PDB file of C-alpha atoms in Angstrom:
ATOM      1  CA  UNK A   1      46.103 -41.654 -49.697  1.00  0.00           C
ATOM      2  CA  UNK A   2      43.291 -44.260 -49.829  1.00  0.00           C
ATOM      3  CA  UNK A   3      39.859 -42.922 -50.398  1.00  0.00           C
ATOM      4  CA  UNK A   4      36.449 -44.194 -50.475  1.00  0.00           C
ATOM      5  CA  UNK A   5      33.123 -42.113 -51.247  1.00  0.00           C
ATOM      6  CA  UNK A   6      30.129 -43.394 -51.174  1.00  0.00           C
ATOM      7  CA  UNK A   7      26.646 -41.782 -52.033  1.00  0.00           C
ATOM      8  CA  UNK A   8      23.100 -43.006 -53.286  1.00  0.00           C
ATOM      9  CA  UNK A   9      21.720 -44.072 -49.865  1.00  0.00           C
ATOM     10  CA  UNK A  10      18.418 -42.899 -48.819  1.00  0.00           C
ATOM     11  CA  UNK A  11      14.868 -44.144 -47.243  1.00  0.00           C
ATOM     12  CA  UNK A  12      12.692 -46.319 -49.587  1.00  0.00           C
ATOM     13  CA  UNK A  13       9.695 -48.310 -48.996  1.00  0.00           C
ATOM     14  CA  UNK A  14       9.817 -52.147 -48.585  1.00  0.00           C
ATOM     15  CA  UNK A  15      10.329 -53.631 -52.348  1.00  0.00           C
ATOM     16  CA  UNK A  16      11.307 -50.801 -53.782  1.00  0.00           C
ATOM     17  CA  UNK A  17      15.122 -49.873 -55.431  1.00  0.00           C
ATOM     18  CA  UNK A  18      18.159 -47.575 -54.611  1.00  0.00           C
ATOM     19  CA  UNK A  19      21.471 -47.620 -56.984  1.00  0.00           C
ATOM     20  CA  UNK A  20      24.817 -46.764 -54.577  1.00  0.00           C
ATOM     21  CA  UNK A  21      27.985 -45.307 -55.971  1.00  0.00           C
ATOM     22  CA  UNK A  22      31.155 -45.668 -54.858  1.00  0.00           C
ATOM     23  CA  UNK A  23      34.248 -43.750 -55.874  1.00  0.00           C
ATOM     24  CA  UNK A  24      37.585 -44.910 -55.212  1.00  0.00           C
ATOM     25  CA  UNK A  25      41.300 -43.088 -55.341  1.00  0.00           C
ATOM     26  CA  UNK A  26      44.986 -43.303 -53.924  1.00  0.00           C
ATOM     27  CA  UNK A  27      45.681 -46.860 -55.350  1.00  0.00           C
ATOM     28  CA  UNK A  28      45.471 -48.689 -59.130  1.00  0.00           C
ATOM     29  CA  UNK A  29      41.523 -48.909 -59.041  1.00  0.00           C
ATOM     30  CA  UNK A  30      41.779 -51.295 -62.415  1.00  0.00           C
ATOM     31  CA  UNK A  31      44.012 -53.967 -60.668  1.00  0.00           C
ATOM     32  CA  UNK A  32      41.822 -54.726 -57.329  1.00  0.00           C
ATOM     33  CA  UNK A  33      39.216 -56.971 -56.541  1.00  0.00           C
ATOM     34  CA  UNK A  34      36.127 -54.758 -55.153  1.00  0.00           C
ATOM     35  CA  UNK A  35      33.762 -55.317 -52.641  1.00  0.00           C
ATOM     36  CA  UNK A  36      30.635 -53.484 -51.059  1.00  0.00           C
ATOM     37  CA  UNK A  37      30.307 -53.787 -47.206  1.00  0.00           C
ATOM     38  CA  UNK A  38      27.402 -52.940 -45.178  1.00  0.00           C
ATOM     39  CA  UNK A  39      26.791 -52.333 -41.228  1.00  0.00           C
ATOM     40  CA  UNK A  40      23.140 -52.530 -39.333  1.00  0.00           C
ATOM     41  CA  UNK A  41      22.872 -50.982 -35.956  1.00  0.00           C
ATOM     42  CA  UNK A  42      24.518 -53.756 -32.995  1.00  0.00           C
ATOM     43  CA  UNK A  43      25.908 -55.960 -35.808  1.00  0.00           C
ATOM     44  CA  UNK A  44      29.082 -56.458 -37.091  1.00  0.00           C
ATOM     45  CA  UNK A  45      29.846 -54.769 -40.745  1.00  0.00           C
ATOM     46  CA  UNK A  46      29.337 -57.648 -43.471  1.00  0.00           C
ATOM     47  CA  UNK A  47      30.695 -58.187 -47.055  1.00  0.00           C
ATOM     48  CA  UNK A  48      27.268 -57.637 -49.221  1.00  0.00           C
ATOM     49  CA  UNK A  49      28.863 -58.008 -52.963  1.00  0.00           C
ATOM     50  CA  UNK A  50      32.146 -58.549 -54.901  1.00  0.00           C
ATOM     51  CA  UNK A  51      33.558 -58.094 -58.104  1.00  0.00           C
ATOM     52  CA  UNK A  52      37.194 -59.171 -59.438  1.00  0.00           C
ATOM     53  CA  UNK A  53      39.197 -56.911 -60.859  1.00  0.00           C
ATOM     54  CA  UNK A  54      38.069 -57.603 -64.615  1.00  0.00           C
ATOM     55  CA  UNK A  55      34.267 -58.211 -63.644  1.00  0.00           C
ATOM     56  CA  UNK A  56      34.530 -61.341 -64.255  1.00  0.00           C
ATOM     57  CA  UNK A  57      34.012 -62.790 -61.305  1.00  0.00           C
ATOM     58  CA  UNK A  58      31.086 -61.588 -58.563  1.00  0.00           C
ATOM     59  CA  UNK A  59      30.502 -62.810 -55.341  1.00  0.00           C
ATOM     60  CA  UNK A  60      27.310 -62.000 -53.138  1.00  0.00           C
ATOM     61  CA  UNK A  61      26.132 -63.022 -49.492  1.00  0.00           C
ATOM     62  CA  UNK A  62      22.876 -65.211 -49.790  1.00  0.00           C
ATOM     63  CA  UNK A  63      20.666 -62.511 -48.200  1.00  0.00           C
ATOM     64  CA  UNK A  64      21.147 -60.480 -51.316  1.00  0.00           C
ATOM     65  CA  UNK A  65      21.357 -63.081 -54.547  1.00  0.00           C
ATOM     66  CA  UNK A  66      19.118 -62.202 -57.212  1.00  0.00           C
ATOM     67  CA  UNK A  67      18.191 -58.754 -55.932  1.00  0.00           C
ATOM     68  CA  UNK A  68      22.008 -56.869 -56.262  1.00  0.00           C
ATOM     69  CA  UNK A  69      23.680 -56.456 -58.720  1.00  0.00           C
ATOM     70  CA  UNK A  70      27.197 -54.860 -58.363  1.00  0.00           C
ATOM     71  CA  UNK A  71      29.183 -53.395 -61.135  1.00  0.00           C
ATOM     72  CA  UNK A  72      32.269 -51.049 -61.994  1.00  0.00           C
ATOM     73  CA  UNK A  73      33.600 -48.585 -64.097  1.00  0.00           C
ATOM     74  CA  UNK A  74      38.016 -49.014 -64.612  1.00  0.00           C
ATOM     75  CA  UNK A  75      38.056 -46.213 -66.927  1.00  0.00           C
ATOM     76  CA  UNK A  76      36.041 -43.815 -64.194  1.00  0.00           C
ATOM     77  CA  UNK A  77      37.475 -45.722 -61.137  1.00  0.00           C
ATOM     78  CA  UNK A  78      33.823 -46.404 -59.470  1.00  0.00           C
ATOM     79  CA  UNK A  79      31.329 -49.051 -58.433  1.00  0.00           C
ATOM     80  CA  UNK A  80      28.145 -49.401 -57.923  1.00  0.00           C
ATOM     81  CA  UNK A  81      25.915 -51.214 -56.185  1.00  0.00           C
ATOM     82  CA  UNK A  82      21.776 -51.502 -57.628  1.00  0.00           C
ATOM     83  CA  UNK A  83      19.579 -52.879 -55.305  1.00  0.00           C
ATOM     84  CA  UNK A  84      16.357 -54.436 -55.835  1.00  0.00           C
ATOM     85  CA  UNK A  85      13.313 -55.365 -53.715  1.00  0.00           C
ATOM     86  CA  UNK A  86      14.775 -54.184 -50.962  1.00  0.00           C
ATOM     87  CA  UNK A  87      13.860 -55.283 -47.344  1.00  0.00           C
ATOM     88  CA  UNK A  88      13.715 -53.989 -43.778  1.00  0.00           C
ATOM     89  CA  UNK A  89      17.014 -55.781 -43.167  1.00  0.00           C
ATOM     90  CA  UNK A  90      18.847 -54.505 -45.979  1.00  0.00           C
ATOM     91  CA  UNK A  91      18.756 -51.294 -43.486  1.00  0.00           C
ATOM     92  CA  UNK A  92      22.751 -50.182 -43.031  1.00  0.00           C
ATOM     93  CA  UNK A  93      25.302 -47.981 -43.757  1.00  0.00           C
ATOM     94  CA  UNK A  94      26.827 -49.318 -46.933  1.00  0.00           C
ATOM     95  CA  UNK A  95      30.708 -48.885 -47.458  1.00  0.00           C
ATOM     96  CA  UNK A  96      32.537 -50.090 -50.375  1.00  0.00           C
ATOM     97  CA  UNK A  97      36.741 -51.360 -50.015  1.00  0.00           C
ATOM     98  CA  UNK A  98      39.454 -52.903 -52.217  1.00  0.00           C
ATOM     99  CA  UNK A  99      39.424 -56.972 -51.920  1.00  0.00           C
ATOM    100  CA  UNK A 100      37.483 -59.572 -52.808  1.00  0.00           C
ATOM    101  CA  UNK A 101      36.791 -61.746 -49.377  1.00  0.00           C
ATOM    102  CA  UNK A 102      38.354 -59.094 -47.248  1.00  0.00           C
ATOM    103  CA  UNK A 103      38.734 -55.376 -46.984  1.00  0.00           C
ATOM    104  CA  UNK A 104      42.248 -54.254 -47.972  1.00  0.00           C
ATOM    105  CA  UNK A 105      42.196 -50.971 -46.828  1.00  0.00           C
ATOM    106  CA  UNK A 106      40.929 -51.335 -43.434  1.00  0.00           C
ATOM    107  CA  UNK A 107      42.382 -48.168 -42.302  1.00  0.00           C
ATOM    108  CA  UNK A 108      40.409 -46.149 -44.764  1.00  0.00           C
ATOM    109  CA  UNK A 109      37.030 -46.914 -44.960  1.00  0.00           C
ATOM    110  CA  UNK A 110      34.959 -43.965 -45.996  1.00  0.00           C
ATOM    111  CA  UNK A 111      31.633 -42.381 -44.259  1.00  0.00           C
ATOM    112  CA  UNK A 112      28.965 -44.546 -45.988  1.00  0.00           C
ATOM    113  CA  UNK A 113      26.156 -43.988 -46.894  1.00  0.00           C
ATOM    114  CA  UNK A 114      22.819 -45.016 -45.016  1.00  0.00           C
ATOM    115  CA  UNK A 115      20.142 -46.822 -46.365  1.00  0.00           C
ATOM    116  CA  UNK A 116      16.978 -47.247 -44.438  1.00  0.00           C
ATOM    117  CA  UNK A 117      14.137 -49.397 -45.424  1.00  0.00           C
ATOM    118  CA  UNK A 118      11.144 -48.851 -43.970  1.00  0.00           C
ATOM    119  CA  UNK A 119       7.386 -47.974 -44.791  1.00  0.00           C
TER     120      UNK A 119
END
């Protein structure tokens, strides 16, 4: 069985930072692309960040270059997700899912976790 967890989220003031964590089991963790998703109230959830398999290769939506930086750990099967100078619109739930342009579990996604960004 395909599980996410995600944790980390919280409220934070404009331009301040939050790290997220994501934990990952039921499949080879070290083989797949990763990916962080996020969902604001009346909007469609969004790919925010991904990573190949092997780090090599990261990917991140324009509204978040040069303030996230997403990373994982094979041997600990995890991501994470540190976010800088955060903004009122950065305010979501965050998820994180296998695939690099597309979730591949999208039967499984996990709770989230909220982040709210507000003074």
């Amino acid at each position: 069985q395909v599980t996410f967890v995600e944790s980390g989220g919280g409220l934070v003031q404009p331009g301040g930072s939050l790290r997220l964590s994501c934990a990952a089991s039921g499949f080879t963790f070290s083989t797949a692309n990763m990916a962080w998703y996020r969902q604001a109230p009346g909007k469609e959830r969004e790919l925010v960040a991904a990573m190949s398999r092997t780090g090599d290769t990261t990917n991140y939506v324009d509204a978040v270059k040069g303030r996230f930086i997403i990373s994982r750990n094979n041997a600990k099967n995890t991501m994470s997700l540190q976010m800088n100078s955060l903004k009122s619109d950065d305010t979501a739930v965050y998820y994180c899912n296998a695939g690099l342009t597309r979730p591949l579990f999208n039967g499984s996604w996990g709770r989230g976790t909220q982040v709210t960004v507000s003074s």
